[in-house]
Coordinates of C-alpha atoms in Angstrom, one line a residue:
M251 CA -53.3 56.5 83.1
P252 CA -55.2 58.6 85.7
P253 CA -56.3 56.7 88.9
T254 CA -59.6 55.1 89.1
S255 CA -62.1 54.7 91.7
P256 CA -65.2 52.1 91.7
T257 CA -67.3 54.8 93.7
L258 CA -66.5 57.7 91.2
E259 CA -67.4 55.6 88.4
K260 CA -70.9 55.0 90.1
F261 CA -70.9 58.9 90.2
R262 CA -70.7 58.8 86.4
T263 CA -73.9 56.6 85.9
L264 CA -76.0 58.4 88.7
L265 CA -75.4 62.0 87.8
R266 CA -76.5 63.9 84.6
P267 CA -75.9 67.8 85.3
E268 CA -77.7 70.2 83.0
R269 CA -74.7 72.5 83.5
S270 CA -71.5 71.0 84.7
Q271 CA -69.9 74.2 86.0
R272 CA -70.3 74.7 89.6
S273 CA -70.0 78.3 89.3
S274 CA -73.5 78.3 87.5
S275 CA -75.3 77.7 90.9
S276 CA -75.8 80.6 93.3
V277 CA -75.1 78.2 96.0
D278 CA -71.6 78.1 95.0
T279 CA -71.0 81.7 94.2
L280 CA -72.2 82.9 97.6
E281 CA -69.7 80.3 99.6
S282 CA -67.8 82.2 102.1
A283 CA -63.9 81.9 101.6
S284 CA -63.2 80.7 105.1
S285 CA -66.0 78.3 105.8
G286 CA -67.3 77.1 102.4
L287 CA -70.9 77.9 103.3
P288 CA -73.3 80.8 102.1
S289 CA -74.3 83.4 104.5
A290 CA -77.8 82.9 106.1
S291 CA -79.5 85.6 104.2
H292 CA -78.3 84.4 100.8
A293 CA -79.1 80.9 101.6
T294 CA -82.6 81.8 102.7
N295 CA -83.2 83.8 99.3
A296 CA -81.9 81.1 96.8
K297 CA -84.3 80.5 94.2
A298 CA -85.7 77.1 92.8
S299 CA -84.3 77.8 89.5
D300 CA -80.8 78.2 90.9
M301 CA -80.8 74.8 92.1
N302 CA -82.5 73.0 89.1
R303 CA -79.3 74.0 87.1
A304 CA -77.7 70.9 88.5
Q305 CA -80.5 68.3 88.5
L306 CA -80.3 64.6 89.4
D307 CA -81.1 62.0 86.7
Y308 CA -81.2 58.5 88.2
Q309 CA -80.7 55.7 85.6
N310 CA -82.9 53.3 87.5
G311 CA -86.1 54.6 86.2
K312 CA -84.8 57.8 84.5
F313 CA -86.3 60.3 87.1
D314 CA -85.1 63.7 88.0
L315 CA -85.7 64.8 91.5
S316 CA -86.0 68.7 91.9
D317 CA -88.1 70.7 94.0
G318 CA -89.4 67.7 95.6
N319 CA -91.2 66.4 92.5
V320 CA -90.6 63.4 90.4
S321 CA -90.5 64.1 86.6
R322 CA -89.1 62.8 83.4
P323 CA -85.7 64.3 82.3
S324 CA -85.3 66.4 79.3
P325 CA -84.1 64.4 76.2
S326 CA -80.5 66.2 76.5
H327 CA -80.1 64.4 80.1
R328 CA -81.7 61.1 79.1
H329 CA -79.2 60.6 76.1
R330 CA -76.2 62.2 77.4
S331 CA -73.0 60.0 77.6
S332 CA -71.6 59.7 80.9
S333 CA -67.9 59.8 79.0
Q334 CA -68.9 63.5 78.2
L335 CA -68.4 64.4 81.9
S336 CA -65.0 64.9 83.3
D337 CA -64.0 63.7 86.9
L338 CA -64.1 67.2 88.1
D339 CA -67.5 67.9 86.4
V340 CA -68.9 64.9 88.3
L341 CA -67.6 65.9 91.7
H342 CA -68.7 69.7 91.0
T343 CA -72.2 68.4 90.1
R344 CA -72.4 66.5 93.5
L345 CA -71.1 69.6 95.4
S346 CA -73.8 71.7 93.7
N347 CA -76.4 69.3 94.9
A348 CA -75.0 69.4 98.5
H349 CA -78.0 71.3 99.7
L350 CA -79.7 67.9 99.8
L351 CA -77.2 66.3 102.1
A352 CA -77.1 69.3 104.3
H353 CA -80.6 68.9 105.1
H354 CA -80.1 65.4 106.5
Q355 CA -80.8 65.4 110.3
F356 CA -78.7 63.1 112.7
E357 CA -80.7 60.2 114.5
L358 CA -79.6 59.0 117.8
H359 CA -80.4 55.3 118.4
P360 CA -81.3 53.7 121.9
A361 CA -78.1 51.5 121.9
G362 CA -75.8 54.1 120.8
G363 CA -74.8 55.0 117.3
V364 CA -75.9 57.8 114.9
S365 CA -77.5 57.6 111.5
Y366 CA -78.9 60.2 109.0
K367 CA -82.6 61.0 108.7
P368 CA -84.0 63.2 105.9
Y369 CA -85.2 66.6 107.3
P370 CA -88.6 67.7 106.2
T371 CA -87.7 71.0 104.6
G372 CA -90.9 71.6 102.6
A373 CA -91.3 71.9 98.9
K374 CA -90.6 75.5 98.8
R375 CA -87.4 75.5 100.7
H376 CA -84.0 75.7 98.9
G377 CA -80.3 76.4 99.5
R378 CA -78.4 75.0 102.4
Q379 CA -79.8 74.6 105.7
P380 CA -76.8 74.8 108.6
S381 CA -76.5 71.2 109.8
H382 CA -75.7 72.6 113.2
S383 CA -79.2 74.1 113.7
L384 CA -80.9 70.7 113.1
L385 CA -81.7 68.9 116.4
P386 CA -81.1 65.3 116.2
Y387 CA -84.2 62.8 116.0
I388 CA -84.2 60.9 119.3
Q389 CA -85.5 57.5 119.1
Q390 CA -87.6 56.2 122.1
I391 CA -86.1 53.4 124.1
P392 CA -88.6 50.6 124.5
N393 CA -90.8 50.4 127.6
A394 CA -88.8 53.4 129.1
G395 CA -91.9 55.7 129.3
E396 CA -92.1 59.2 128.5
P397 CA -88.9 61.4 128.2
I398 CA -88.2 63.3 131.3
A399 CA -88.6 67.1 130.9
V400 CA -85.9 69.3 132.1
E401 CA -86.1 73.1 133.0
L402 CA -83.4 75.2 131.6
T403 CA -82.4 78.1 133.9
Q404 CA -82.9 81.7 132.8
Q405 CA -79.0 82.1 132.1
E406 CA -79.0 78.9 130.0
I407 CA -81.9 80.1 128.0
E408 CA -80.4 83.5 127.4
A409 CA -77.1 81.6 126.4
F410 CA -79.0 79.3 124.1
R411 CA -80.7 82.1 122.4
S412 CA -77.6 83.9 121.7
L413 CA -76.5 81.1 119.2
D414 CA -79.8 82.1 117.1
V415 CA -81.0 78.3 116.4
P416 CA -84.4 77.2 117.3
S417 CA -83.2 73.9 118.7
A418 CA -80.1 71.8 119.5
L419 CA -78.4 69.1 121.5
C420 CA -77.2 70.6 124.7
C421 CA -75.1 69.7 127.6
I422 CA -75.9 71.0 131.2
R423 CA -75.1 70.2 134.6
R424 CA -77.7 69.0 137.3
D425 CA -77.6 67.4 140.6
D426 CA -81.3 66.1 140.5
S427 CA -81.5 62.1 141.2
S428 CA -84.4 61.8 139.0
L429 CA -82.1 62.5 136.0
A430 CA -79.6 59.7 137.2
R431 CA -79.8 57.6 134.1
S432 CA -79.0 60.3 131.9
F433 CA -75.7 61.4 134.0
V434 CA -72.4 61.4 132.3
R435 CA -68.8 62.3 133.1
F436 CA -65.9 63.7 130.9
Q437 CA -62.4 62.7 131.1
S438 CA -59.5 64.0 128.9
L439 CA -58.6 61.4 126.2
N440 CA -56.6 63.3 123.6
E441 CA -55.1 66.6 123.0
G442 CA -54.3 68.1 119.4
A443 CA -53.0 71.6 118.5
A444 CA -56.3 73.0 117.9
N445 CA -58.8 70.8 119.8
A446 CA -59.2 68.8 122.9
V447 CA -61.1 65.2 123.0
F448 CA -63.0 64.0 126.1
S449 CA -64.3 60.4 126.7
I450 CA -67.6 59.9 128.2
T451 CA -68.6 57.7 130.7
A452 CA -71.5 57.0 132.9
G453 CA -72.1 59.4 135.8
Q454 CA -71.8 58.6 139.5
D455 CA -75.1 59.2 141.2
A456 CA -73.7 58.4 144.7
T457 CA -71.0 61.2 144.7
K458 CA -71.6 64.7 145.7
E459 CA -70.3 66.3 142.5
P460 CA -73.1 67.4 140.1
D461 CA -73.1 65.6 136.8
F462 CA -73.6 66.5 133.3
L463 CA -76.4 65.3 131.1
F464 CA -77.4 65.9 127.5
V465 CA -80.8 67.3 126.6
A466 CA -82.7 68.0 123.5
V467 CA -83.8 71.8 123.5
R468 CA -86.7 72.8 121.4
Q469 CA -88.5 76.2 120.9
S470 CA -85.6 78.2 121.6
G471 CA -85.0 77.1 125.1
K472 CA -88.6 76.6 126.2
V473 CA -88.7 72.9 126.0
A474 CA -86.0 70.4 127.0
T475 CA -85.9 66.6 127.6
A476 CA -83.2 64.6 129.0
I477 CA -81.4 62.0 126.8
P478 CA -80.5 58.7 128.3
A479 CA -76.7 58.2 128.8
Q480 CA -76.5 55.0 126.8
M481 CA -77.1 56.8 123.7
I482 CA -74.0 59.0 124.4
L483 CA -71.5 56.6 125.8
D484 CA -70.2 55.4 122.4
K485 CA -69.1 58.8 121.5
V486 CA -66.2 61.4 122.4
L487 CA -66.8 65.1 122.7
R488 CA -64.4 67.4 120.6
V489 CA -63.9 70.9 121.9
S490 CA -61.9 73.9 120.2
K491 CA -59.2 75.3 122.1
G492 CA -60.1 78.6 120.8
L493 CA -57.0 79.4 118.9
P494 CA -57.1 82.6 116.5
K495 CA -57.3 81.1 113.2
S496 CA -59.2 77.7 114.3
L497 CA -62.7 77.2 112.9
K498 CA -65.6 77.1 115.2
S499 CA -67.3 73.9 115.5
E500 CA -70.5 74.7 114.0
V501 CA -68.6 75.8 110.7
I502 CA -66.7 72.4 110.9
V503 CA -70.0 70.5 111.1
D504 CA -71.6 72.6 108.3
G505 CA -68.7 72.2 106.1
F506 CA -68.4 68.5 106.7
M507 CA -72.1 68.0 105.8
A508 CA -72.0 70.3 102.7
D509 CA -68.6 70.1 101.4
V510 CA -66.9 66.7 102.4
R511 CA -69.7 64.2 103.0
P512 CA -71.0 64.5 99.4
L513 CA -67.8 63.2 98.0
F514 CA -68.6 59.9 99.7
V515 CA -72.4 59.5 99.6
S516 CA -74.0 58.5 96.5
P517 CA -77.9 59.7 95.9
K518 CA -80.6 57.1 95.1
L519 CA -84.2 57.1 94.2
S520 CA -86.6 57.5 96.9
T521 CA -89.8 55.4 97.1
T522 CA -91.6 58.7 97.8
A523 CA -91.7 62.0 95.9
S524 CA -89.6 63.6 98.7
Q525 CA -86.0 64.6 98.2
T526 CA -84.0 61.9 100.0
L527 CA -80.4 60.7 99.8
G528 CA -79.1 57.1 100.6
D529 CA -75.9 56.0 101.8
I530 CA -73.3 54.0 99.8
D531 CA -70.7 51.7 101.2
L532 CA -68.1 54.4 101.7
D533 CA -70.3 56.5 104.0
K534 CA -69.5 54.1 106.6
H535 CA -66.1 55.2 106.7
L536 CA -67.2 58.9 107.7
M537 CA -67.7 60.0 111.3
A538 CA -71.0 61.4 112.1
H539 CA -70.4 65.0 113.5
L540 CA -73.0 65.7 115.9
P541 CA -73.3 69.3 117.3
V542 CA -73.7 69.9 120.8
V543 CA -74.2 73.2 122.6
L544 CA -71.9 73.9 125.7
F545 CA -72.5 76.5 128.4
N546 CA -70.0 78.1 130.4
E547 CA -70.4 75.8 133.4
G548 CA -69.6 72.9 131.2
L549 CA -66.7 74.6 129.6
S550 CA -65.3 75.6 133.0
A551 CA -65.3 72.2 134.0
L552 CA -63.7 70.8 130.7
R553 CA -61.1 73.6 130.9
K554 CA -60.0 72.1 134.3
L555 CA -59.2 68.9 132.7
V556 CA -57.3 70.6 129.7
P557 CA -56.2 74.0 130.6
A558 CA -55.1 75.0 127.1
I559 CA -58.8 75.5 126.1
R560 CA -58.9 79.4 126.0
P561 CA -61.7 81.2 127.7
S562 CA -64.4 82.7 125.6
N563 CA -66.5 85.7 125.7
D564 CA -69.5 83.8 124.4
E565 CA -72.1 82.5 126.9
A566 CA -72.3 79.4 124.9
Q567 CA -70.5 77.6 122.2
F568 CA -70.7 74.4 119.9
G569 CA -68.7 71.2 120.6
I570 CA -68.9 68.1 118.4
L571 CA -69.8 64.6 119.4
L572 CA -67.9 61.9 117.2
P573 CA -67.9 58.1 117.5
D574 CA -65.4 56.9 119.9
M575 CA -62.8 54.6 118.1
S576 CA -60.7 53.8 121.1
T577 CA -59.4 50.5 121.8
V578 CA -61.8 48.1 123.9
T579 CA -59.3 46.2 126.2
G580 CA -59.6 42.4 125.5
Q581 CA -61.7 42.9 122.6
N582 CA -59.9 44.9 119.8
I583 CA -57.2 47.2 119.1
T584 CA -57.4 50.5 117.2
F585 CA -54.5 52.2 115.4
E586 CA -54.2 55.4 113.2
I587 CA -52.7 56.1 110.2
K588 CA -52.4 59.3 108.0
P589 CA -53.1 58.5 104.4
K590 CA -51.4 62.0 103.4
W591 CA -50.8 62.4 99.6
L592 CA -52.0 59.1 98.0
A593 CA -51.1 60.4 94.5
Q594 CA -47.9 62.1 93.5
S595 CA -47.8 66.0 93.5
P596 CA -48.9 67.4 90.1
T597 CA -45.7 69.8 90.5
A598 CA -43.2 67.3 91.4
P599 CA -40.3 67.0 88.8
A600 CA -40.5 64.2 86.0
D601 CA -37.4 62.6 87.4
A602 CA -38.7 62.2 91.0
I603 CA -37.6 59.3 93.0
R604 CA -40.0 60.3 95.9
C605 CA -43.4 61.0 96.3
R606 CA -44.8 64.2 97.9
T607 CA -45.1 62.7 101.4
C608 CA -41.7 60.6 101.3
A609 CA -39.9 64.1 100.0
L610 CA -41.3 65.9 103.0
Q611 CA -40.3 63.2 105.4
Y612 CA -36.8 63.1 103.9
S613 CA -36.6 67.0 104.0
R614 CA -37.1 66.9 107.8
G615 CA -34.2 65.0 108.4
K616 CA -35.7 62.5 110.9
G617 CA -34.9 59.4 108.9
T618 CA -37.6 56.6 108.4
P619 CA -39.9 56.1 111.4
T620 CA -40.6 52.3 112.0
D621 CA -44.3 53.0 111.8
Y622 CA -43.8 54.7 108.4
I623 CA -45.1 53.4 104.9
C624 CA -45.0 55.3 101.5
P625 CA -48.7 56.2 100.8
L626 CA -48.1 55.2 97.2
R627 CA -47.8 51.7 98.2
L628 CA -51.1 51.6 100.1
S629 CA -52.8 53.1 96.9
N630 CA -51.0 51.5 94.2
E631 CA -53.5 50.8 91.5
N632 CA -51.5 48.1 89.8
Q633 CA -51.8 44.6 90.9
T634 CA -50.2 44.7 94.3
S635 CA -46.5 43.6 93.9
E636 CA -44.7 41.3 96.3
K637 CA -42.7 44.5 97.4
D638 CA -45.8 46.3 98.2
I639 CA -47.0 43.5 100.3
E640 CA -43.7 43.2 102.0
C641 CA -43.8 46.9 102.9
I642 CA -47.3 46.7 104.0
R643 CA -46.7 43.7 106.3
K644 CA -43.6 45.3 107.8
W645 CA -45.6 48.5 108.6
A646 CA -48.6 46.5 110.0
T647 CA -46.3 44.4 112.3
N648 CA -44.5 47.6 113.7
V649 CA -47.9 49.5 114.4
L650 CA -49.9 46.3 115.7
S651 CA -47.0 45.0 117.9
T652 CA -47.0 48.5 119.5
Q653 CA -50.7 48.5 120.3
L654 CA -50.7 44.8 121.5
A655 CA -47.8 45.8 124.1
K656 CA -50.5 47.9 125.8
D657 CA -52.9 44.9 126.3
S658 CA -50.5 42.1 126.9
D659 CA -52.6 40.4 129.5
A660 CA -55.8 40.3 127.5
V661 CA -54.0 39.0 124.5
S662 CA -52.2 36.2 126.2
S663 CA -55.6 35.0 127.9
K664 CA -57.3 35.1 124.6
G665 CA -54.9 33.5 122.3
V666 CA -54.4 36.3 119.8
T667 CA -51.3 36.3 117.9
L668 CA -49.6 39.1 116.2
D669 CA -49.3 37.1 112.8
S670 CA -53.0 36.5 112.6
L671 CA -53.7 40.3 113.0
V672 CA -51.1 41.3 110.7
S673 CA -52.4 39.1 108.0
R674 CA -55.9 40.4 108.4
V675 CA -54.7 44.1 108.2
V676 CA -52.7 43.2 105.1
T677 CA -55.8 41.7 103.5
Y678 CA -57.8 44.7 104.3
F679 CA -55.5 47.3 102.6
T680 CA -54.6 45.1 99.6
T681 CA -57.9 43.5 98.5
G682 CA -60.6 44.5 101.2
D683 CA -62.4 47.7 102.0
G684 CA -59.3 49.6 103.1
R685 CA -58.0 49.4 99.6
I686 CA -61.4 50.6 98.0
L687 CA -61.3 53.7 100.5
L688 CA -57.9 54.6 99.7
L689 CA -58.3 54.3 96.1
H690 CA -61.3 56.5 96.3
L691 CA -59.2 59.1 98.4
K692 CA -56.5 59.1 95.8
K693 CA -58.8 59.8 92.9
L694 CA -60.6 62.6 94.7
Q695 CA -57.2 64.1 95.6
A696 CA -55.9 63.8 92.1
T697 CA -59.2 65.1 90.5
L698 CA -59.7 68.2 92.8
D699 CA -55.9 69.1 92.4
S700 CA -54.7 68.0 89.0
E701 CA -52.3 71.0 88.5
G702 CA -50.8 71.8 91.8
I703 CA -50.6 74.9 94.0
L704 CA -47.7 76.3 92.0
Q705 CA -49.6 76.5 89.0
R706 CA -52.4 78.7 90.3
Y707 CA -51.6 81.8 88.4
A708 CA -49.9 79.9 85.4
H709 CA -52.8 80.6 83.2
P710 CA -56.3 82.3 83.3
R711 CA -59.0 80.4 85.0
D712 CA -61.8 80.8 87.6
D713 CA -59.6 81.2 90.7
F714 CA -62.6 80.7 93.1
N715 CA -63.1 77.1 91.9
F716 CA -59.3 76.5 91.9
V717 CA -59.1 77.5 95.4
Y718 CA -62.1 75.8 96.6
D719 CA -61.1 72.4 95.1
L720 CA -57.6 72.9 96.3
R721 CA -58.9 73.4 99.8
L722 CA -60.9 70.1 99.5
A723 CA -58.0 68.2 98.0
M724 CA -55.8 69.4 101.0
T725 CA -58.6 68.5 103.5
L726 CA -58.4 65.0 102.3
R727 CA -54.6 65.0 102.2
D728 CA -54.5 65.9 106.0
C729 CA -57.2 63.6 107.3
S730 CA -56.6 60.5 109.6
L731 CA -57.9 57.0 109.4
F732 CA -58.9 55.0 112.5
V733 CA -58.7 51.3 111.9
V734 CA -60.2 48.8 114.6
V735 CA -59.1 45.2 114.4
P736 CA -61.3 42.8 116.4
F737 CA -59.4 40.1 118.2
H738 CA -61.5 37.4 116.9
D739 CA -65.2 37.8 115.7
G740 CA -66.2 40.7 113.5
A741 CA -64.6 42.4 110.5
I742 CA -62.0 45.1 110.4
T743 CA -63.6 48.6 110.3
S744 CA -62.3 52.0 109.6
K745 CA -63.3 55.6 109.8
L746 CA -61.9 58.9 108.5
A747 CA -61.3 61.8 111.0
D748 CA -60.0 65.3 110.9
L749 CA -62.0 66.2 107.9
D750 CA -62.3 69.9 108.7
F751 CA -62.7 71.8 105.5
K752 CA -59.3 73.6 105.0
S753 CA -59.1 77.4 105.2
A754 CA -57.9 79.6 102.2
E755 CA -55.7 81.2 104.8
K756 CA -53.5 78.2 104.5
I757 CA -52.7 78.5 100.8
D758 CA -49.7 80.6 101.1
D759 CA -48.1 78.0 103.5
W760 CA -49.0 75.2 101.0
R761 CA -47.3 77.0 98.2
D762 CA -44.0 77.9 100.2
K763 CA -43.7 74.3 101.3
E764 CA -44.2 72.8 97.7
A765 CA -41.7 75.4 96.5
I766 CA -38.9 74.4 99.0
L767 CA -39.5 70.7 98.1
V768 CA -39.2 71.4 94.3
N769 CA -36.5 74.1 94.3
E770 CA -34.3 72.2 96.9
G771 CA -34.3 68.9 95.1
W772 CA -36.1 66.8 97.9
Y773 CA -37.9 64.8 95.4
S774 CA -34.8 63.8 93.5
K775 CA -31.6 64.1 95.3
S776 CA -29.6 61.5 97.1
P777 CA -31.3 58.3 95.9
K778 CA -29.9 56.1 98.3
A779 CA -31.3 58.1 101.3
H780 CA -34.9 57.5 102.3
D781 CA -35.5 55.0 99.7
V782 CA -38.8 53.5 101.0
C783 CA -40.9 55.1 98.4
L784 CA -42.7 53.2 95.5
L785 CA -40.8 55.6 93.0
A786 CA -37.4 54.7 94.5
R787 CA -35.4 53.0 91.6
G788 CA -33.6 49.8 92.3

């Protein structure tokens, strides 16, 4: 039986596409192979009729929302059975309507945090608006007075205009004491193969070193206002190292909003005639990707902290602000897991005794790490067995004990026990929100890649859609999940990270890796070795 997902079943009842094929929409046929986004000129020239081919029909009230107007659906929509739509049809229809989500504007809150605010695009505007070109809406802090205006230097204005965006959030450096409440500092937090991540702390006005601050820039650099530091301190800054095949930050932001987020966010009927989209529960598991412009002075300072960041010929480039999921000493602990392949590879042999992730782990000859758990045990759709719970508990114990060792003083003073935290994590992944999220991820992976990379040329098909779907599936297989466990009050929360839309350039590598696992027998040989998989016999 194919995997199920409560959220995907909601998709079935909410969506009634006039045509189920994604390729029927000009938005899809114009997508770039590397970024998943259409070119700016094509997006601008998209016609209203192109977008109306995949209308939304909301069961609650039976309305279609298209071109900003509310109207009755056609009879074929109204009486169409949801069972006539395949899971892939449902996802393709959602992605064909991604232009609605891509018009969502970020909204910064006075106490920190980011939400989404529908952007007024106008009744005649269609196609995808690049998300990185939309300035966040800045909520005013009560009783804080008028925002402080900041004048950009001529060099900053010219660098900003080189990005060809009318407005954006920018990071600049100043030593004006009147801006002290906006000052921030950066510290190296983490470093990956392609990116560096920096923590953000309040600036020190008493030091001689100039501080950074974030400003909202409008009118192509003519107007800029300072943003209070308290709106930024709950975030981290991610900067690309500039490797040859790595995607630019603005491409990552646009791909996240247009290609990834629609898989987790459900539309709802607005109380007005305008096009709006609301959040469903799974959107809380996504990290808001807030684009920010970095000038050379700021990049040079960051490069001193992480020398691996390569110099660029550009006068300015984008970085990304993300929620800070770091452990807060004495309050919580955060751990990271890699969900990986939550469903078996479609090209695995029928007699496989290992899932795709366990087979790859075994092929590397490193044994079984103490913090390893078979992904199929976390996404087992059958009633959780005692064996699954035992494995999840053992895994959670190993992971949490490692994290608790880093905060032993705070733990002892607050009476936190390892057993109590482990029990909460086990519940989260067996009956709580964690289980719902992982089952949904599993469903998405299996639906978007139901045949496997080795079957790409097995029979005639639309190769564009095959490649696009495969890239999305592999994006969801290579993400991270950060889990925050409060010591006492509050529920466990989690957010997905590393959801950068995978490039088509990786397809050959995916194919070669899968071929090795199949041809060299890593799925099936030596049953007694690496027997932690759910599929292991005995």
